[in-house]
Short mmCIF file of C-alpha atoms in Angstrom, two decimals:
data_model
loop_
_atom_site.label_atom_id
_atom_site.label_comp_id
_atom_site.label_asym_id
_atom_site.label_seq_id
_atom_site.Cartn_x
_atom_site.Cartn_y
_atom_site.Cartn_z
CA MET G 1 3.81 -5.99 11.72
CA ARG G 2 4.42 -9.66 12.25
CA LYS G 3 5.57 -11.57 9.28
CA PHE G 4 3.21 -13.66 7.46
CA SER G 5 5.41 -17.09 6.92
CA ALA G 6 4.12 -20.96 6.70
CA PHE G 7 5.32 -20.79 10.70
CA ALA G 8 2.63 -18.27 11.37
CA ILE G 9 -0.10 -20.34 9.90
CA ALA G 10 0.78 -23.44 11.53
CA ARG G 11 1.08 -21.21 15.21
CA GLU G 12 -2.32 -19.77 14.29
CA ALA G 13 -3.45 -23.24 13.46
CA PHE G 14 -2.72 -23.79 17.46
CA ARG G 15 -4.37 -20.51 18.71
CA HIS G 16 -7.98 -20.67 17.11
CA GLN G 17 -6.78 -17.87 14.78
CA SER G 18 -6.34 -15.42 17.15
CA GLY G 19 -3.13 -13.89 16.96
CA TRP G 20 -3.89 -12.18 13.31
CA GLU G 21 -3.23 -8.45 13.19
CA LYS G 22 -5.32 -5.44 11.91
CA GLN G 23 -3.29 -5.16 8.52
CA TRP G 24 -3.47 -1.25 8.58
CA GLN G 25 -4.99 1.33 10.98
CA ASN G 26 -7.43 4.10 10.32
CA PRO G 27 -5.62 7.18 12.03
CA GLU G 28 -7.36 10.47 12.34
CA PRO G 29 -5.56 12.84 9.83
CA LYS G 30 -2.67 14.58 11.15
CA ALA G 31 -2.35 18.83 10.88
CA SER G 32 0.69 17.84 8.58
CA TYR G 33 2.22 15.77 6.69
CA ASP G 34 5.63 15.76 4.59
CA VAL G 35 3.88 14.51 1.94
CA ILE G 36 0.23 14.24 0.71
CA ILE G 37 -0.82 11.42 -1.87
CA ILE G 38 -4.07 11.78 -2.79
CA GLY G 39 -5.21 8.32 -4.10
CA GLY G 40 -5.25 5.09 -2.17
CA GLY G 41 -5.16 2.89 -5.21
CA GLY G 42 -2.39 1.13 -6.31
CA HIS G 43 -0.36 3.31 -7.79
CA GLY G 44 -0.72 5.78 -4.89
CA LEU G 45 -0.26 3.18 -2.21
CA ALA G 46 2.91 2.03 -4.00
CA THR G 47 4.32 5.63 -4.31
CA ALA G 48 3.96 6.12 -0.45
CA TYR G 49 5.68 2.61 0.22
CA TYR G 50 8.54 3.88 -2.29
CA LEU G 51 8.99 6.99 -0.37
CA ALA G 52 9.10 5.15 2.83
CA LYS G 53 11.10 2.64 1.28
CA GLU G 54 13.81 4.14 -0.40
CA HIS G 55 13.59 7.82 0.43
CA GLY G 56 13.09 7.59 3.67
CA ILE G 57 10.26 9.93 3.85
CA THR G 58 7.63 8.18 6.20
CA ASN G 59 5.66 11.13 7.22
CA ILE G 60 3.24 10.80 4.33
CA ALA G 61 -0.95 10.56 4.47
CA VAL G 62 -2.53 8.72 1.96
CA LEU G 63 -5.74 10.54 1.07
CA GLU G 64 -8.94 7.98 -0.21
CA LYS G 65 -12.00 9.66 -0.97
CA GLY G 66 -13.74 5.91 -0.66
CA TRP G 67 -12.06 2.65 0.40
CA LEU G 68 -8.90 1.10 -0.04
CA GLY G 69 -8.36 -0.06 -4.01
CA GLY G 70 -11.76 0.32 -4.36
CA GLY G 71 -11.49 2.51 -7.63
CA ASN G 72 -9.78 1.17 -11.09
CA THR G 73 -7.38 -0.86 -9.06
CA GLY G 74 -10.12 -3.05 -8.22
CA ARG G 75 -11.87 -2.87 -11.13
CA ASN G 76 -9.06 -3.79 -13.96
CA THR G 77 -8.50 -6.72 -15.66
CA THR G 78 -5.45 -7.51 -14.03
CA ILE G 79 -2.85 -8.16 -17.28
CA ILE G 80 1.06 -7.77 -16.75
CA ARG G 81 2.84 -6.87 -19.66
CA SER G 82 5.35 -4.91 -20.88
CA ASN G 83 5.56 -5.40 -24.35
CA TYR G 84 5.14 -1.31 -25.84
CA LEU G 85 6.74 -0.07 -28.96
CA TYR G 86 8.58 2.99 -27.72
CA ASP G 87 12.06 3.04 -25.39
CA GLU G 88 10.19 5.39 -22.96
CA SER G 89 7.66 3.05 -22.48
CA ALA G 90 9.74 -0.24 -22.47
CA GLY G 91 11.67 1.41 -20.18
CA ILE G 92 9.09 1.97 -17.46
CA TYR G 93 6.79 -1.23 -17.92
CA ASN G 94 9.67 -3.37 -18.37
CA HIS G 95 10.94 -1.79 -14.79
CA ALA G 96 7.25 -2.68 -12.97
CA VAL G 97 7.95 -5.99 -14.60
CA LYS G 98 11.22 -6.51 -12.47
CA LEU G 99 9.41 -5.17 -9.65
CA TRP G 100 6.45 -7.46 -10.08
CA GLU G 101 8.68 -10.68 -10.06
CA ASN G 102 9.71 -10.09 -6.70
CA LEU G 103 6.73 -8.24 -5.20
CA SER G 104 5.61 -11.06 -3.25
CA GLN G 105 8.76 -11.39 -1.30
CA ASP G 106 9.17 -7.73 -1.09
CA LEU G 107 5.95 -6.58 0.39
CA ASN G 108 5.71 -10.09 2.45
CA TYR G 109 2.11 -10.51 1.18
CA ASN G 110 1.04 -12.72 -1.67
CA VAL G 111 0.09 -10.65 -4.69
CA MET G 112 -0.44 -14.00 -6.72
CA PHE G 113 1.87 -12.78 -9.49
CA SER G 114 1.53 -15.57 -12.17
CA GLN G 115 3.55 -15.53 -15.48
CA ARG G 116 1.46 -17.22 -17.51
CA GLY G 117 2.19 -15.75 -20.95
CA VAL G 118 0.54 -12.83 -22.84
CA MET G 119 -0.70 -13.49 -26.13
CA MET G 120 -1.70 -10.75 -28.79
CA LEU G 121 -3.03 -12.02 -31.62
CA ALA G 122 -2.72 -11.18 -35.38
CA HIS G 123 -5.78 -11.35 -37.82
CA ASN G 124 -4.90 -9.99 -40.84
CA VAL G 125 -1.33 -8.29 -42.65
CA HIS G 126 -1.45 -5.10 -41.07
CA ASP G 127 -1.95 -6.55 -37.40
CA VAL G 128 1.26 -8.91 -38.41
CA GLN G 129 3.18 -5.95 -39.50
CA VAL G 130 2.18 -4.50 -36.38
CA LEU G 131 3.12 -7.07 -34.09
CA LYS G 132 6.20 -7.92 -35.69
CA ARG G 133 7.59 -4.13 -35.62
CA HIS G 134 6.87 -4.46 -31.52
CA ILE G 135 8.61 -7.96 -31.29
CA HIS G 136 11.69 -6.34 -33.34
CA ALA G 137 11.36 -3.25 -30.87
CA ASN G 138 10.76 -4.89 -27.66
CA ARG G 139 14.04 -7.25 -28.54
CA LEU G 140 15.97 -4.30 -28.93
CA ASN G 141 14.71 -3.26 -25.43
CA GLY G 142 15.76 -6.35 -23.76
CA VAL G 143 11.66 -7.06 -23.23
CA ASP G 144 10.71 -10.73 -24.39
CA ASN G 145 8.50 -11.21 -27.37
CA GLU G 146 8.49 -13.75 -29.69
CA TRP G 147 6.27 -14.64 -33.07
CA LEU G 148 3.86 -17.31 -32.93
CA THR G 149 2.31 -19.50 -35.91
CA PRO G 150 -1.30 -20.17 -35.38
CA GLU G 151 -0.57 -23.76 -34.81
CA GLN G 152 2.15 -22.82 -32.09
CA ALA G 153 -0.52 -20.37 -30.89
CA LYS G 154 -3.14 -23.25 -30.68
CA GLU G 155 -0.55 -25.16 -28.67
CA PHE G 156 0.10 -22.55 -26.33
CA CYS G 157 -3.66 -21.86 -25.42
CA PRO G 158 -5.76 -24.81 -26.58
CA PRO G 159 -9.20 -23.17 -26.58
CA LEU G 160 -8.17 -20.91 -29.25
CA ASN G 161 -9.84 -21.50 -32.75
CA ILE G 162 -7.29 -20.96 -35.49
CA ALA G 163 -10.17 -22.69 -38.14
CA LYS G 164 -9.55 -20.73 -41.31
CA SER G 165 -13.37 -20.43 -41.61
CA ALA G 166 -13.66 -18.24 -38.66
CA ARG G 167 -14.60 -14.44 -39.03
CA TYR G 168 -11.17 -13.09 -38.48
CA PRO G 169 -9.17 -16.10 -38.69
CA VAL G 170 -5.59 -15.89 -36.82
CA VAL G 171 -3.12 -15.61 -38.85
CA GLY G 172 -0.13 -15.28 -35.86
CA ALA G 173 0.74 -13.83 -32.80
CA ALA G 174 2.74 -12.26 -30.36
CA LEU G 175 3.43 -13.80 -27.06
CA GLN G 176 5.27 -12.55 -24.10
CA ARG G 177 5.93 -14.97 -21.83
CA ARG G 178 6.88 -12.95 -18.84
CA GLY G 179 3.43 -11.53 -18.82
CA GLY G 180 0.83 -12.40 -16.55
CA THR G 181 -1.93 -11.53 -14.54
CA ALA G 182 -1.90 -10.53 -10.37
CA ARG G 183 -4.50 -10.60 -8.10
CA HIS G 184 -5.08 -6.76 -7.86
CA ASP G 185 -6.70 -6.43 -4.54
CA ALA G 186 -4.14 -7.93 -2.77
CA VAL G 187 -1.53 -5.44 -4.38
CA ALA G 188 -3.35 -2.57 -2.66
CA TRP G 189 -3.57 -4.42 0.49
CA GLY G 190 0.00 -5.54 0.69
CA TYR G 191 1.29 -1.90 -0.40
CA ALA G 192 -1.20 -0.25 2.36
CA ARG G 193 0.23 -3.31 4.87
CA LYS G 194 3.66 -2.43 4.27
CA ALA G 195 3.54 1.11 4.03
CA ASN G 196 1.75 1.66 6.86
CA ASP G 197 3.87 -0.21 9.17
CA MET G 198 6.74 2.06 8.42
CA GLY G 199 4.78 4.67 9.25
CA VAL G 200 2.56 6.28 6.45
CA ASP G 201 -1.21 6.95 7.55
CA ILE G 202 -3.87 5.84 5.41
CA ILE G 203 -6.90 7.65 5.85
CA GLN G 204 -10.05 6.43 3.72
CA ASN G 205 -13.31 8.13 3.32
CA CYS G 206 -11.51 11.63 3.05
CA GLU G 207 -12.47 13.65 0.06
CA VAL G 208 -10.12 16.28 -0.93
CA THR G 209 -11.90 19.23 -1.57
CA GLY G 210 -9.17 22.06 -2.59
CA ILE G 211 -5.56 22.25 -3.01
CA ASN G 212 -4.25 25.12 -1.09
CA ARG G 213 -1.27 27.44 -2.30
CA GLY G 214 0.75 30.23 -0.76
CA ILE G 215 1.66 33.61 -1.56
CA ASN G 216 4.35 32.89 -4.28
CA GLY G 217 1.91 29.77 -5.97
CA GLU G 218 3.25 27.05 -4.02
CA VAL G 219 1.63 24.22 -2.69
CA THR G 220 0.58 24.50 1.24
CA GLY G 221 -1.70 21.60 1.44
CA VAL G 222 -5.38 20.58 0.88
CA ASN G 223 -8.75 20.67 2.29
CA THR G 224 -10.69 17.71 2.62
CA SER G 225 -14.04 16.47 4.07
CA ARG G 226 -12.14 15.78 6.99
CA GLY G 227 -10.62 19.21 7.37
CA THR G 228 -7.47 20.92 6.11
CA ILE G 229 -4.33 19.18 5.93
CA ASN G 230 -0.79 20.70 5.28
CA ALA G 231 1.92 19.62 2.93
CA LYS G 232 4.57 20.81 1.43
CA LYS G 233 4.48 18.10 -1.57
CA VAL G 234 1.28 16.89 -2.64
CA GLY G 235 1.09 14.03 -5.37
CA VAL G 236 -2.07 13.63 -7.45
CA VAL G 237 -2.64 10.07 -7.83
CA ALA G 238 -6.40 9.93 -8.94
CA ALA G 239 -6.98 8.55 -12.20
CA GLY G 240 -10.25 9.48 -13.78
CA HIS G 241 -10.61 12.57 -11.47
CA THR G 242 -7.30 13.87 -12.13
CA SER G 243 -8.72 16.62 -14.26
CA VAL G 244 -11.02 18.00 -11.37
CA LEU G 245 -8.40 17.90 -8.73
CA MET G 246 -5.41 19.55 -10.87
CA GLU G 247 -8.41 22.35 -11.74
CA MET G 248 -8.45 23.10 -7.84
CA ALA G 249 -4.70 23.94 -8.31
CA GLY G 250 -5.75 26.08 -11.28
CA VAL G 251 -3.49 23.39 -13.86
CA ARG G 252 -5.77 22.71 -16.40
CA MET G 253 -4.96 18.78 -18.20
CA PRO G 254 -4.56 17.40 -21.57
CA LEU G 255 -7.05 14.45 -20.24
CA GLU G 256 -10.10 12.76 -21.02
CA SER G 257 -12.05 10.65 -18.45
CA TYR G 258 -13.73 7.60 -19.95
CA PRO G 259 -15.73 4.32 -18.85
CA LEU G 260 -14.05 0.92 -19.43
CA GLN G 261 -15.85 -2.07 -18.63
CA ALA G 262 -14.95 -5.40 -17.70
CA LEU G 263 -16.81 -8.26 -16.70
CA VAL G 264 -16.77 -12.13 -15.25
CA SER G 265 -17.74 -15.50 -15.90
CA GLU G 266 -19.64 -17.97 -13.58
CA PRO G 267 -16.19 -19.65 -12.30
CA VAL G 268 -15.41 -22.77 -13.91
CA LYS G 269 -12.46 -25.40 -13.53
CA PRO G 270 -9.17 -24.22 -14.61
CA CYS G 271 -9.53 -24.16 -18.68
CA PHE G 272 -7.86 -21.77 -19.77
CA PRO G 273 -4.16 -21.22 -19.83
CA CYS G 274 -2.77 -17.96 -20.32
CA VAL G 275 -3.75 -14.20 -21.49
CA VAL G 276 -5.12 -13.57 -24.82
CA MET G 277 -6.09 -10.40 -26.49
CA SER G 278 -6.88 -9.21 -29.89
CA ASN G 279 -6.81 -5.84 -30.79
CA THR G 280 -8.66 -6.08 -34.03
CA VAL G 281 -11.70 -7.71 -32.92
CA HIS G 282 -10.99 -6.28 -29.47
CA ALA G 283 -11.22 -9.23 -27.30
CA TYR G 284 -9.00 -9.46 -23.68
CA ILE G 285 -9.79 -12.51 -21.84
CA SER G 286 -8.20 -14.45 -18.87
CA GLN G 287 -8.90 -16.42 -16.03
CA SER G 288 -8.65 -15.83 -12.52
CA ASP G 289 -7.05 -18.62 -10.03
CA LYS G 290 -10.54 -18.66 -8.45
CA GLY G 291 -12.04 -19.91 -12.20
CA GLU G 292 -13.97 -16.80 -13.34
CA LEU G 293 -13.28 -15.53 -17.21
CA VAL G 294 -12.01 -12.12 -16.65
CA ILE G 295 -12.73 -10.49 -19.92
CA GLY G 296 -12.13 -6.39 -20.68
CA ALA G 297 -14.59 -4.79 -22.85
CA GLY G 298 -13.97 -1.25 -24.41
CA THR G 299 -14.06 2.50 -23.69
CA ASP G 300 -17.68 4.37 -24.29
CA GLN G 301 -16.90 6.84 -26.66
CA TYR G 302 -18.13 9.80 -24.55
CA THR G 303 -16.65 11.06 -21.69
CA SER G 304 -18.34 10.24 -18.42
CA TYR G 305 -17.34 9.99 -14.65
CA SER G 306 -20.61 7.70 -14.29
CA GLN G 307 -18.37 4.33 -13.56
CA THR G 308 -20.74 2.35 -15.84
CA GLY G 309 -21.14 1.96 -19.86
CA GLY G 310 -23.04 0.86 -22.69
CA LEU G 311 -24.06 -2.67 -22.52
CA HIS G 312 -23.07 -2.70 -26.15
CA ILE G 313 -19.60 -2.57 -25.54
CA VAL G 314 -19.44 -5.63 -23.37
CA ASN G 315 -21.94 -7.14 -26.22
CA HIS G 316 -19.53 -6.39 -28.81
CA THR G 317 -16.25 -8.13 -27.25
CA LEU G 318 -18.38 -11.20 -26.07
CA ASP G 319 -19.30 -11.32 -29.68
CA ALA G 320 -15.65 -11.76 -30.32
CA ILE G 321 -14.52 -13.97 -27.56
CA CYS G 322 -17.18 -16.58 -28.62
CA GLU G 323 -15.86 -16.82 -32.46
CA MET G 324 -12.28 -17.46 -31.13
CA PHE G 325 -13.31 -19.56 -28.28
CA PRO G 326 -16.39 -21.31 -29.18
CA MET G 327 -16.03 -23.29 -25.96
CA PHE G 328 -17.40 -20.30 -24.23
CA GLY G 329 -20.42 -20.04 -26.12
CA ARG G 330 -22.83 -21.09 -23.58
CA MET G 331 -20.95 -19.58 -20.42
CA LYS G 332 -22.85 -17.31 -18.12
CA MET G 333 -21.64 -14.26 -17.77
CA LEU G 334 -22.05 -13.25 -13.74
CA ARG G 335 -21.20 -9.65 -13.29
CA SER G 336 -20.01 -6.72 -15.53
CA TRP G 337 -18.38 -3.18 -13.77
CA GLY G 338 -17.03 0.29 -15.38
CA GLY G 339 -14.43 2.15 -13.77
CA ILE G 340 -13.17 5.84 -15.03
CA VAL G 341 -10.00 6.02 -17.02
CA ASP G 342 -8.10 8.92 -17.58
CA VAL G 343 -6.81 8.65 -21.19
CA THR G 344 -3.98 11.38 -22.28
CA PRO G 345 -3.67 12.27 -26.63
CA ASP G 346 -0.95 10.18 -27.07
CA ARG G 347 -2.00 7.21 -24.56
CA SER G 348 0.95 7.67 -22.55
CA PRO G 349 1.11 8.27 -18.74
CA ILE G 350 1.93 11.29 -17.11
CA LEU G 351 4.22 11.17 -13.96
CA ALA G 352 6.06 14.53 -13.60
CA LYS G 353 6.31 17.53 -11.94
CA THR G 354 3.87 20.48 -12.60
CA PRO G 355 3.70 24.23 -13.33
CA VAL G 356 2.63 24.51 -9.27
CA LYS G 357 5.78 23.81 -6.95
CA GLY G 358 5.21 20.86 -4.73
CA LEU G 359 2.22 19.91 -6.68
CA TYR G 360 3.13 16.10 -8.78
CA VAL G 361 0.76 14.47 -10.75
CA ASN G 362 0.84 10.53 -11.67
CA CYS G 363 -2.04 9.80 -14.55
CA GLY G 364 -3.00 9.45 -17.81
CA TRP G 365 -2.75 5.46 -17.31
CA GLY G 366 -5.72 5.40 -19.56
CA THR G 367 -7.02 1.82 -20.13
CA GLY G 368 -3.81 -0.04 -19.31
CA GLY G 369 -2.19 1.40 -15.68
CA PHE G 370 -2.23 -2.14 -13.22
CA LYS G 371 0.54 -3.72 -14.84
CA ALA G 372 2.44 -0.70 -14.06
CA THR G 373 1.82 -0.28 -10.39
CA PRO G 374 4.93 -1.00 -8.69
CA GLY G 375 7.02 0.55 -11.43
CA SER G 376 4.81 3.71 -11.39
CA GLY G 377 5.29 3.92 -7.93
CA ASN G 378 9.11 3.68 -7.43
CA VAL G 379 9.92 6.34 -10.12
CA PHE G 380 6.85 8.54 -8.95
CA ALA G 381 8.26 8.54 -5.08
CA HIS G 382 11.95 9.37 -6.91
CA THR G 383 10.26 12.40 -8.38
CA ILE G 384 8.77 13.64 -5.13
CA ALA G 385 11.42 12.93 -2.71
CA ARG G 386 14.06 14.29 -5.11
CA ASP G 387 12.15 17.00 -6.94
CA GLU G 388 13.02 15.83 -10.30
CA PRO G 389 12.40 12.98 -12.57
CA HIS G 390 13.58 9.44 -12.84
CA LYS G 391 15.70 8.73 -15.48
CA ILE G 392 12.73 5.74 -16.47
CA ASN G 393 10.02 8.78 -16.28
CA ALA G 394 12.12 11.68 -17.65
CA GLY G 395 9.87 11.48 -21.00
CA PHE G 396 6.68 11.69 -19.33
CA THR G 397 6.40 15.23 -18.51
CA LEU G 398 3.04 17.35 -18.71
CA GLU G 399 5.46 19.84 -21.06
CA ARG G 400 5.66 16.90 -23.87
CA PHE G 401 2.34 18.44 -25.15
CA LYS G 402 3.84 21.72 -25.85
CA THR G 403 7.06 20.38 -26.98
CA GLY G 404 5.48 18.00 -29.47
CA ARG G 405 7.77 15.33 -27.87
CA LEU G 406 5.07 12.37 -27.33
CA ILE G 407 5.33 9.14 -26.93
CA ASP G 408 2.91 7.92 -29.33
CA GLU G 409 1.75 4.26 -28.17
CA ALA G 410 -2.02 5.22 -29.40
CA ALA G 411 -0.26 5.23 -32.98
CA ALA G 412 2.04 2.18 -32.22
CA ALA G 413 -0.87 0.07 -31.34
CA ALA G 414 -2.66 1.19 -34.22
CA VAL G 415 -6.24 0.44 -33.15
CA ALA G 416 -8.70 2.54 -31.52
CA HIS G 417 -7.84 2.83 -27.48
CA MET T 1 -26.74 2.78 -24.15
CA LEU T 2 -27.38 6.53 -24.56
CA LEU T 3 -30.44 7.91 -26.66
CA ILE T 4 -29.84 10.85 -28.55
CA ASN T 5 -31.70 13.36 -30.14
CA CYS T 6 -30.70 14.31 -33.75
CA PRO T 7 -31.48 18.22 -34.27
CA TYR T 8 -31.55 17.65 -37.87
CA CYS T 9 -33.74 14.32 -38.15
CA GLU T 10 -35.80 15.24 -35.22
CA GLU T 11 -36.01 12.10 -33.56
CA GLU T 12 -34.61 10.29 -31.05
CA ARG T 13 -32.24 7.09 -32.32
CA PRO T 14 -29.89 5.09 -30.41
CA GLU T 15 -26.29 5.81 -29.77
CA LEU T 16 -25.25 3.36 -32.36
CA GLU T 17 -26.31 5.60 -34.93
CA PHE T 18 -23.80 7.92 -33.82
CA ARG T 19 -20.18 8.56 -33.58
CA GLY T 20 -18.64 10.84 -30.85
CA SER T 21 -16.67 13.59 -31.91
CA GLY T 22 -15.51 14.80 -28.53
CA GLU T 23 -15.50 18.66 -26.95
CA ALA T 24 -17.76 21.31 -28.51
CA HIS T 25 -16.99 24.84 -29.08
CA ILE T 26 -13.18 24.64 -29.65
CA ALA T 27 -12.34 27.56 -32.23
CA ARG T 28 -9.69 26.61 -34.30
CA PRO T 29 -7.22 29.18 -35.11
CA SER T 30 -7.00 30.95 -38.50
CA ASN T 31 -3.25 31.39 -38.01
CA LEU T 32 -2.53 28.05 -37.21
CA ALA T 33 1.21 28.33 -38.07
CA GLU T 34 1.77 31.55 -36.35
CA ILE T 35 0.09 30.73 -32.99
CA SER T 36 2.79 30.16 -30.03
CA ASP T 37 3.47 26.43 -28.71
CA ASP T 38 1.39 26.99 -25.66
CA ASP T 39 -1.65 28.39 -27.86
CA PHE T 40 -1.80 25.46 -29.95
CA GLU T 41 -1.55 23.13 -26.69
CA LYS T 42 -4.05 24.97 -25.60
CA PHE T 43 -6.39 24.44 -28.80
CA PHE T 44 -4.86 21.02 -29.45
CA PHE T 45 -4.57 19.14 -26.16
CA ILE T 46 -5.84 20.28 -22.88
CA LYS T 47 -9.66 19.56 -22.29
CA ASP T 48 -12.16 20.70 -20.28
CA ASN T 49 -12.97 16.72 -18.92
CA GLU T 50 -15.69 18.54 -16.77
CA LYS T 51 -17.03 16.43 -14.20
CA GLY T 52 -21.18 18.13 -14.51
CA ILE T 53 -22.28 19.38 -17.71
CA VAL T 54 -20.23 18.92 -20.74
CA PHE T 55 -20.80 20.24 -24.26
CA GLU T 56 -19.71 18.04 -26.67
CA ARG T 57 -20.32 17.22 -30.45
CA TRP T 58 -21.66 14.35 -32.40
CA ARG T 59 -22.08 13.13 -35.71
CA HIS T 60 -25.13 11.26 -36.91
CA ILE T 61 -22.89 8.93 -39.00
CA HIS T 62 -25.61 6.00 -39.86
CA GLY T 63 -28.34 8.48 -40.70
CA CYS T 64 -28.05 12.02 -41.52
CA GLY T 65 -24.57 11.90 -41.43
CA ARG T 66 -24.82 15.51 -40.04
CA PHE T 67 -22.52 16.99 -36.78
CA PHE T 68 -24.32 18.48 -33.98
CA ASN T 69 -23.33 19.68 -30.14
CA SER T 70 -25.16 18.35 -27.32
CA ALA T 71 -25.10 19.67 -23.39
CA ARG T 72 -24.93 16.23 -21.26
CA HIS T 73 -23.94 15.56 -17.41
CA SER T 74 -21.20 13.58 -17.29
CA VAL T 75 -22.27 11.67 -13.83
CA SER T 76 -25.64 11.01 -14.50
CA ASP T 77 -24.83 10.97 -18.55
CA LYS T 78 -28.34 12.58 -19.54
CA PHE T 79 -28.61 14.92 -21.79
CA ILE T 80 -30.04 18.76 -21.23
CA MET T 81 -30.21 19.26 -24.85
CA THR T 82 -28.54 18.74 -28.39
CA TYR T 83 -28.89 21.24 -30.84
CA LYS T 84 -27.49 22.29 -34.42
CA ALA T 85 -24.05 23.14 -35.16
CA GLY T 86 -23.22 26.37 -35.60
CA ILE T 87 -25.66 27.97 -32.60
CA ALA T 88 -23.44 29.55 -29.56
CA LYS T 89 -22.69 27.51 -26.62
CA PRO T 90 -26.25 27.66 -24.82
CA LYS T 91 -26.80 29.23 -21.28
CA LEU T 92 -28.15 26.31 -19.14
CA SER T 93 -30.66 27.36 -16.31
CA LYS T 94 -31.09 25.93 -13.10
CA ALA T 95 -33.23 24.38 -13.06
CA GLN T 96 -32.30 22.51 -16.63
CA ILE T 97 -28.86 21.63 -14.58
CA ASP T 98 -31.09 20.30 -11.67
CA ALA T 99 -33.00 18.01 -13.97
CA VAL T 100 -30.37 15.71 -15.04
CA LYS T 101 -28.41 16.11 -11.43
CA PRO T 102 -27.19 12.42 -10.46
CA PRO T 103 -29.24 10.79 -7.51
CA ALA T 104 -27.93 12.25 -4.17
CA LYS T 105 -25.35 10.09 -2.60
CA GLY T 106 -26.07 6.81 -1.15
CA THR T 107 -28.55 5.80 -4.31
CA PRO T 108 -27.35 3.97 -6.80
CA ALA T 109 -26.18 6.40 -9.65
CA ASN T 110 -27.60 4.92 -12.35
CA GLU T 111 -30.72 3.49 -10.63
CA PRO T 112 -33.76 5.11 -12.37
CA VAL T 113 -35.42 7.92 -10.74
CA TRP T 114 -39.16 7.71 -10.71
CA THR T 115 -41.21 10.51 -10.75
CA ILE T 116 -44.06 8.65 -10.87
CA ASP T 117 -44.49 5.03 -8.56
CA PRO T 118 -45.01 2.59 -10.94
CA MET T 119 -46.03 0.10 -8.22
CA ALA T 120 -48.80 2.78 -6.93
CA GLU T 121 -50.38 3.39 -10.70
CA GLU T 122 -50.17 0.04 -10.71
CA GLY T 123 -52.90 -0.42 -8.16
CA LYS T 124 -54.67 2.07 -9.49
CA LYS T 125 -56.11 0.49 -12.61
#
């Protein structure tokens, strides 16, 4: 694979852009692989990449039901932050942020990672207590997070309405300066390109219909819409469809799949410098480099696999956005869509071995998996290659729902997720 | 937004009046303190999360305030039925399930499936 560089752009300018290569191949599946990854989204492709790069396993197939990054990787609001309360969460999300910081160089692919800052607003005494608790916990874990007064918040994000007359006035904010956004499609494409370059087969339009097991219960491979493929190790990285896939291996999961919606406005000139979140009024907004406002709405209250959701959920978020940023009151919204997120009881992911030998699962990222993509792939690759978890994901087991050692970010966030 | 038929009010009302309350027909063990960690996990954390027919609880919180159950397809989001709490999990017929199945592959999942062509009806008038 030829490197992307300024010289390459100059070279191609003189060659009528004729020298650009296909970024990844479209191979027929082989009869067997060392490792099969089910799910060609960011997390799955990252897993394949780190397996090849750090563990020397390149005989890998990534099986994707649709097209690369067409699930939640292409549907999220691209926010990256690591200001989680518990040690385990701070560990894995901060591991991801550190990898994000060098990802474009590492992949030789511009993922447009921009550390523009993530600001979480407080609207009442409860919010202030929760956010300050997070700030203190984060600092102890080496995660940057600081407290801002309403005036400082307004200085950091000028469109913010801090008037006392607002329905839910802003009384303060927590700011993580190292947080920001990245280009979601580029993350999938960058990982796919580099993984493919190292020998990973990326097989699209290949739906897994069964997980095969041997005499002793160990995994022997998968049945797919393109035939049977054998492997001794299978990693399930299928987000909203994890329950369906794990059922094929006889493992029942502590997961529920909900539709989560997002929407974008018409593109406008740069007007919004950072990411702003408010859990209390449920608003979640940033501006993409293309100029669209990217807005995250909530989940519906019922489980569904429909990749759509109720309009009242979107409406609710827009109410809050208009109140906090009056200048967006007449902005036109262009598109809204839904993705299916797999939610665990404690709102922390599961990155672990399973009771089935050779079967590994990376799921339960719920409403916030994109930010963890590199970190998740990195430690999941370690878990598959060594058949034991990395110390960063050691706590994110499937057994924690039996032992009670939950990583309860649901309670920590103190809002409905 | 879903339209939900409350079996107590006997009326179809918008989803905003209801609170979804998760999977239905989960029997709470009467000897909770004595059951094993395995059994507790199964009762409390493990979910069916079916891609297909789901049985779930609803509460008509901005109406009669009562809990009831429903059977719904989790891909088309269409209800087969709602029924009062305490009634055993109904056995669904193939016809009932087929009626709420999502459109076949290749058609947008949420496009309304017209049983009568509205354009043709318009022409008749």
